[in-house]
Structure formats: structure tokens, C-alpha cells
Coordinates of C-alpha atoms and ligand atoms in Angstrom, one line a residue:
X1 CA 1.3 13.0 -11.0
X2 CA 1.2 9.7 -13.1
X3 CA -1.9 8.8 -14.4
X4 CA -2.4 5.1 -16.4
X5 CA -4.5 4.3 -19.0
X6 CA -6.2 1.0 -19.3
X7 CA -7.8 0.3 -22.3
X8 CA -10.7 -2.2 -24.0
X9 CA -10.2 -3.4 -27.2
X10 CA -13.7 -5.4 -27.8
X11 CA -15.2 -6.1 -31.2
X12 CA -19.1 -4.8 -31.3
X13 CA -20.2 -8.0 -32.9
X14 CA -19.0 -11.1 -31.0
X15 CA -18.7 -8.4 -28.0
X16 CA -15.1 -10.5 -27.0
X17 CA -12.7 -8.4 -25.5
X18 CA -8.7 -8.0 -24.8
X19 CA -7.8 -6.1 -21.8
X20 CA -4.4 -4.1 -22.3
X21 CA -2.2 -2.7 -19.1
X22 CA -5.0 -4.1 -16.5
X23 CA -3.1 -2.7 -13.5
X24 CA -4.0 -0.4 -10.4
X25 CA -7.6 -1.4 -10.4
X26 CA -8.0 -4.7 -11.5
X27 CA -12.2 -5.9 -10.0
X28 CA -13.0 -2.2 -11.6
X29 CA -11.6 -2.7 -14.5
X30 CA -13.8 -6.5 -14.5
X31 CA -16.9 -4.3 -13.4
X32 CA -16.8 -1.9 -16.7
X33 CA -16.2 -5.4 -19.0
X34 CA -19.2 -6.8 -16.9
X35 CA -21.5 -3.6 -17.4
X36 CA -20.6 -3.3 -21.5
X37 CA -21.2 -6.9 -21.4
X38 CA -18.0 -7.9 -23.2
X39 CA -16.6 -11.0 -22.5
X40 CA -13.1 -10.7 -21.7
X41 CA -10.7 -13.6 -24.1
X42 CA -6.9 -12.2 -23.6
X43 CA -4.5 -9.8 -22.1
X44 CA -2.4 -8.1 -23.6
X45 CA 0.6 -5.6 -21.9
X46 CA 2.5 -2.6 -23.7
X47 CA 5.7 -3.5 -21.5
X48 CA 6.5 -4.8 -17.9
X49 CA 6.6 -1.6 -15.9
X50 CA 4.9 -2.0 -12.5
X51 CA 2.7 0.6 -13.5
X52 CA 1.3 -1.1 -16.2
X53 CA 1.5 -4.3 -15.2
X54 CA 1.6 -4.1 -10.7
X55 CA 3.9 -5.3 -8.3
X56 CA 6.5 -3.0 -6.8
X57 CA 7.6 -0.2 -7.9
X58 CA 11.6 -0.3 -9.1
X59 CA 14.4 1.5 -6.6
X60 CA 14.5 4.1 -5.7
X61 CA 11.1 4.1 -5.1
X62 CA 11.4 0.7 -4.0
X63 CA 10.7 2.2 0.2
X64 CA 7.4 3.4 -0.7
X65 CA 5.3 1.0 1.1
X66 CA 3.2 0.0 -2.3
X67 CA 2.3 -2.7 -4.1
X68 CA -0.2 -2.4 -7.5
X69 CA -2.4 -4.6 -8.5
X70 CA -2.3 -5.4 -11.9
X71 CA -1.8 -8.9 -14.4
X72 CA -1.0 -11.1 -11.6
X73 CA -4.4 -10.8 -10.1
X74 CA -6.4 -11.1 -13.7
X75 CA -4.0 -14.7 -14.6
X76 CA -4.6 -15.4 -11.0
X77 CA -8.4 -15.6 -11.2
X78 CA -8.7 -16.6 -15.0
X79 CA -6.4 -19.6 -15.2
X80 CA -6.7 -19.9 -19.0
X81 CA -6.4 -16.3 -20.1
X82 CA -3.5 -15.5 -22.3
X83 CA -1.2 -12.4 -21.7
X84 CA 0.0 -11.7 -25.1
X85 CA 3.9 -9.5 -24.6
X86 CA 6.5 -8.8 -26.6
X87 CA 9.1 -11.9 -26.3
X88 CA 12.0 -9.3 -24.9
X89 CA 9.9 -8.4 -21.7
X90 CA 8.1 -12.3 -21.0
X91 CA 11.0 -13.5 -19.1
X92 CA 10.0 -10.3 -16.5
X93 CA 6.6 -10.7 -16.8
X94 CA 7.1 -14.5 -15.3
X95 CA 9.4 -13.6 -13.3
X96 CA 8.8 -10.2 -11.5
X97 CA 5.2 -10.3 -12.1
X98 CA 4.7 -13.6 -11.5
X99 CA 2.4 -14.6 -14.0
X100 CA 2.7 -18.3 -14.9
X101 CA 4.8 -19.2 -17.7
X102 CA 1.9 -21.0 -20.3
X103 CA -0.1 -18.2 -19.3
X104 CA 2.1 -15.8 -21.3
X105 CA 1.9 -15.7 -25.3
X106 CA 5.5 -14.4 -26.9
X107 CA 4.1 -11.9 -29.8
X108 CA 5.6 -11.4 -33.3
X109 CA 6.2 -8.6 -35.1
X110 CA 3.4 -7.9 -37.3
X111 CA 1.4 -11.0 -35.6
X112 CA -2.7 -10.3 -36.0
X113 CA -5.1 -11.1 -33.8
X114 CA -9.0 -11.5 -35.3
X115 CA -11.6 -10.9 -32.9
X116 CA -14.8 -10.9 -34.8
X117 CA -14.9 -7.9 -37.4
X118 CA -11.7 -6.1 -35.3
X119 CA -8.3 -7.1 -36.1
X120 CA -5.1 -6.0 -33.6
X121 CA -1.8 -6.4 -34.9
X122 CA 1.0 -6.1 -32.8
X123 CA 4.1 -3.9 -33.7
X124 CA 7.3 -4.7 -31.7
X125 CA 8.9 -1.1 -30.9
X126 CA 11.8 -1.7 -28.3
X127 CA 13.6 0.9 -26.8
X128 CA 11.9 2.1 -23.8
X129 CA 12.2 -1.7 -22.4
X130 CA 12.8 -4.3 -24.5
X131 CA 10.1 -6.3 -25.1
X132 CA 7.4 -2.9 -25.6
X133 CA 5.0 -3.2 -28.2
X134 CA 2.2 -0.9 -29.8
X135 CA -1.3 -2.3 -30.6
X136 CA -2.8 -1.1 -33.9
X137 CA -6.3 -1.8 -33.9
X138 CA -8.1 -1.9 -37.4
X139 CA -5.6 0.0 -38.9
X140 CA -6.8 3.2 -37.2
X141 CA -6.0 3.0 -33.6
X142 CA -2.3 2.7 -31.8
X143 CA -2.4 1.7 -28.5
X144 CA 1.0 3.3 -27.8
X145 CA 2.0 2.2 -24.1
X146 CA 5.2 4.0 -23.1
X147 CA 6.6 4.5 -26.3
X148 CA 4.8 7.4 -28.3
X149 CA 3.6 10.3 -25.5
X150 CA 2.0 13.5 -26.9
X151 CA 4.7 15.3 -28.2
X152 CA 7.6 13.3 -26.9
X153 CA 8.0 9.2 -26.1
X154 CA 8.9 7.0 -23.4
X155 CA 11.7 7.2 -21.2
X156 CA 14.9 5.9 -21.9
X157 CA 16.9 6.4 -18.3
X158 CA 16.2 3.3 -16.7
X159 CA 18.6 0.7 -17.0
X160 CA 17.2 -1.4 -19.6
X161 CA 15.8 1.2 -21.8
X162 CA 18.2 1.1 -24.9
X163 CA 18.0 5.2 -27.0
X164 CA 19.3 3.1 -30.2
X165 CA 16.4 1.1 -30.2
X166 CA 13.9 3.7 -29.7
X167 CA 15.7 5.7 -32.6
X168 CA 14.9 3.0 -34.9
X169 CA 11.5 2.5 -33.1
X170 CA 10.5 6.2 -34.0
X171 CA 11.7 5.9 -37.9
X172 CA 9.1 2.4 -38.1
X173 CA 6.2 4.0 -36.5
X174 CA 7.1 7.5 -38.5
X175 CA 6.0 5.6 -41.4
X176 CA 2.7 5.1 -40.7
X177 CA -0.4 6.6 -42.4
X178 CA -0.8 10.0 -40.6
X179 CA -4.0 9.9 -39.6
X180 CA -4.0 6.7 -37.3
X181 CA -5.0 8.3 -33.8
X182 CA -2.6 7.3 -31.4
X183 CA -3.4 6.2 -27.5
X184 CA -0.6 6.7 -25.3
X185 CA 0.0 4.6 -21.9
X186 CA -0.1 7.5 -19.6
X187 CA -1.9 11.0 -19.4
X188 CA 0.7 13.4 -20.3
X189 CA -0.9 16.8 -21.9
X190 CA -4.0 15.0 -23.8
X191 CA -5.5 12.1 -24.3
X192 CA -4.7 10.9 -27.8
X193 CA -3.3 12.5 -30.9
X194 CA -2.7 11.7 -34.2
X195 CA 0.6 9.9 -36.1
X196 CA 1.0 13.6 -37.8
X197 CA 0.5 15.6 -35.0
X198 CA 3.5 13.0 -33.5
X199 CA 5.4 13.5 -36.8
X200 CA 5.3 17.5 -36.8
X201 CA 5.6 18.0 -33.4
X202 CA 7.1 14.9 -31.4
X203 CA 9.3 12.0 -31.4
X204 CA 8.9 10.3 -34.3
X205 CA 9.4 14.3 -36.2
X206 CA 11.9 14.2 -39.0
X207 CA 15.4 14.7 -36.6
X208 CA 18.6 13.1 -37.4
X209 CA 19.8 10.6 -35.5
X210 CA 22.3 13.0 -33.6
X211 CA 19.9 15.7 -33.5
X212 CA 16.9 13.1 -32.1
X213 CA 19.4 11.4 -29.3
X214 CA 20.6 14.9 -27.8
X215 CA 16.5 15.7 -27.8
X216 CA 15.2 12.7 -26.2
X217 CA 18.1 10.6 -24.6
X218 CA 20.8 12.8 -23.5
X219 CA 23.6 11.9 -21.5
X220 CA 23.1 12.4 -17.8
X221 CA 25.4 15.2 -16.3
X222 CA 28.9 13.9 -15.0
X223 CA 28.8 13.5 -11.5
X224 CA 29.9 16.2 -9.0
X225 CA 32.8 15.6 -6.5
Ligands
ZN301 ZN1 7.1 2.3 -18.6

């Protein structure tokens, strides 16, 4: 079963708050920024997948008769809130998703974002699509969307994923300081780790580049007549 993770990034002082991968329950996910009274200044998304972001879900799952609320809604009712994504998934965002073009905010590598005494720097890590990005919040926290799972990282079988670019993706976040506690998009065996707990045991664990790609992106089985 797929389970989401949504998650506040809100500095204690000025009590502003970003919103990252507001998707399947959108006025609940307003309620708990309304009860920690936060006031909520940007979005942000770890990639376009409908399952962080809503809307339909991609074939072949396309029959099931669901759509998910998500960014749409949020840009829909706060016509001045930004949605900060990495530039390689905004043209989806505006046009799958729908959210309105000078609503989205193309993210840099290494850009930083200061919100009172909290700073969030985005770290461009394509691969599983290509526009994903981690948040790194005070130099402690990743926000790792679909990229880092416990033990393992995103999928690369959908038709824009890209295995090369994840390879690379997993030798830039190896070199992080090991004990940043890393957040992962989806609730796979745990609910955080660390960056060396990822770099004994998971994806980003010293593998060459053969040795990583038959591990995490093998070729799918040739077809049978
Ligand atoms: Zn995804």
C-alpha cells in the first residue's frame, strides 16, 4: 500500500511556513497549518508524480476512477502562492497539474530560501524524474521525496526516469555529512533514517557504477513470445 508523506517546513520564530507534496488531502493539510498557527508563504514539490502532487494517476492505472487532490487546489485558492520545482519537471507541473505558469518558481541548484532563523536549500537530484529535487533544511534535515527510500531510492521504470542520472544523483547526496536525517516521500519500512545508515546500507552505499545499475535499475526481462 502507498502511503505519502506531506511535510511542514515552518520557522519557530516568524512561524512562516512552506508546504512540500500537499497532495491527497489538501483542507487537512490547511487545518494542521491553521491549528500550529503557521502562516503558510510557499509550496514547494519533490517531483510531479500524481501522488505527490494530484490529478490522475499515469496508465496503466489510468481506469481507476480517481483523481487526487493535491497543488492545483492549494494555487487554486491562494492565487499568489509560489510552487517552487525543479526547472526539469515545471513544464508538467503547468501542464498536467495545471498550476498556472507565474505561479510556479524554477529552483536552482543550491538556491536557499531564508525563512526567519530556518534556511532550505534546494538540491537538484534527477533521475527518478527529471526535474526531482531534495530539500535540506538547516543543514540537518533532507526532505528526500522519491529519490532516497530507506534502504533503496526512487524508481527508475517509468518512462522518464533516467538510471544515469540517479547514479550520479546517489554519488552528490553520498557526500553529505552522515548524520543529516533523511525524510523520504513515501512510507516504505520507517519513517526517516540517516545519510549513513543510507550510505551503509542503501542507495547512495559505495557500489560501482555497474554493480549499482544491475542493483537498482535493471533491465526489464525480454519479452516472451
Ligand atoms: Zn514519484
Amino acid at each position: 500500500m502507498m502511503q505519502n508523506f506531506i511535510y511542514i517546513i515552518a520557522d519557530a520564530k516568524t512561524r512562516e511556513a512552506y508546504v512540500v507534496d500537499i497532495c491527497w488531502d489538501v483542507p487537512g493539510v490547511l487545518k494542521c497549518i491553521e491549528q500550529l498557527k503557521l502562516k503558510l508563504v510557499g509550496a514547494i514539490i519533490t517531483h510531479y508524480h500524481f501522488d505527490h502532487t494530484g490529478g490522475k494517476p499515469p496508465p496503466p492505472y489510468e481506469k481507476y476512477p480517481v483523481t487526487v487532490d493535491g497543488i492545483h487546489t492549494l494555487t487554486r485558492k491562494f492565487k499568489n502562492l509560489k510552487v517552487y520545482a525543479g526547472p526539469g519537471d515545471a513544464t508538467t507541473l503547468k501542464e498536467v497539474n495545471g498550476v498556472a505558469g507565474e505561479q510556479i518558481v524554477e529552483t536552482t541548484d543550491n538556491q536557499e530560501i531564508q525563512l526567519g532563523d530556518t534556511t532550505m536549500k534546494f538540491i537538484h537530484t534527477p533521475g527518478h524524474t527529471p526535474g526531482s529535487q531534495c530539500i535540506l533544511v538547516n543543514g540537518c534535515r533532507l526532505l528526500s521525496g522519491d529519490t532516497v527510500f530507506i534502504g533503496g531510492c526512487g524508481r527508475l521504470d517509468f518512462p522518464d526516469c533516467n538510471g544515469t542520472h540517479m547514479f550520479e544523483t546517489m554519488q552528490k547526496l553520498k557526500r553529505l555529512p552522515d548524520e543529516i536525517v533523511v525524510y523520504p516521500g513515501h512510507k516504505y519500512g520507517g519513517t526517516f533514517s540517516t545519510i549513513a545508515y543510507e550510505k551503509q546500507y542503501g542507495a547512495i552505499r559505495p557500489l560501482d557504477r555497474l554493480t549499482w545499475t544491475q542493483t537498482y535499475n535493471p533491465a526489464p526481462p525480454p519479452e516472451s513470445q
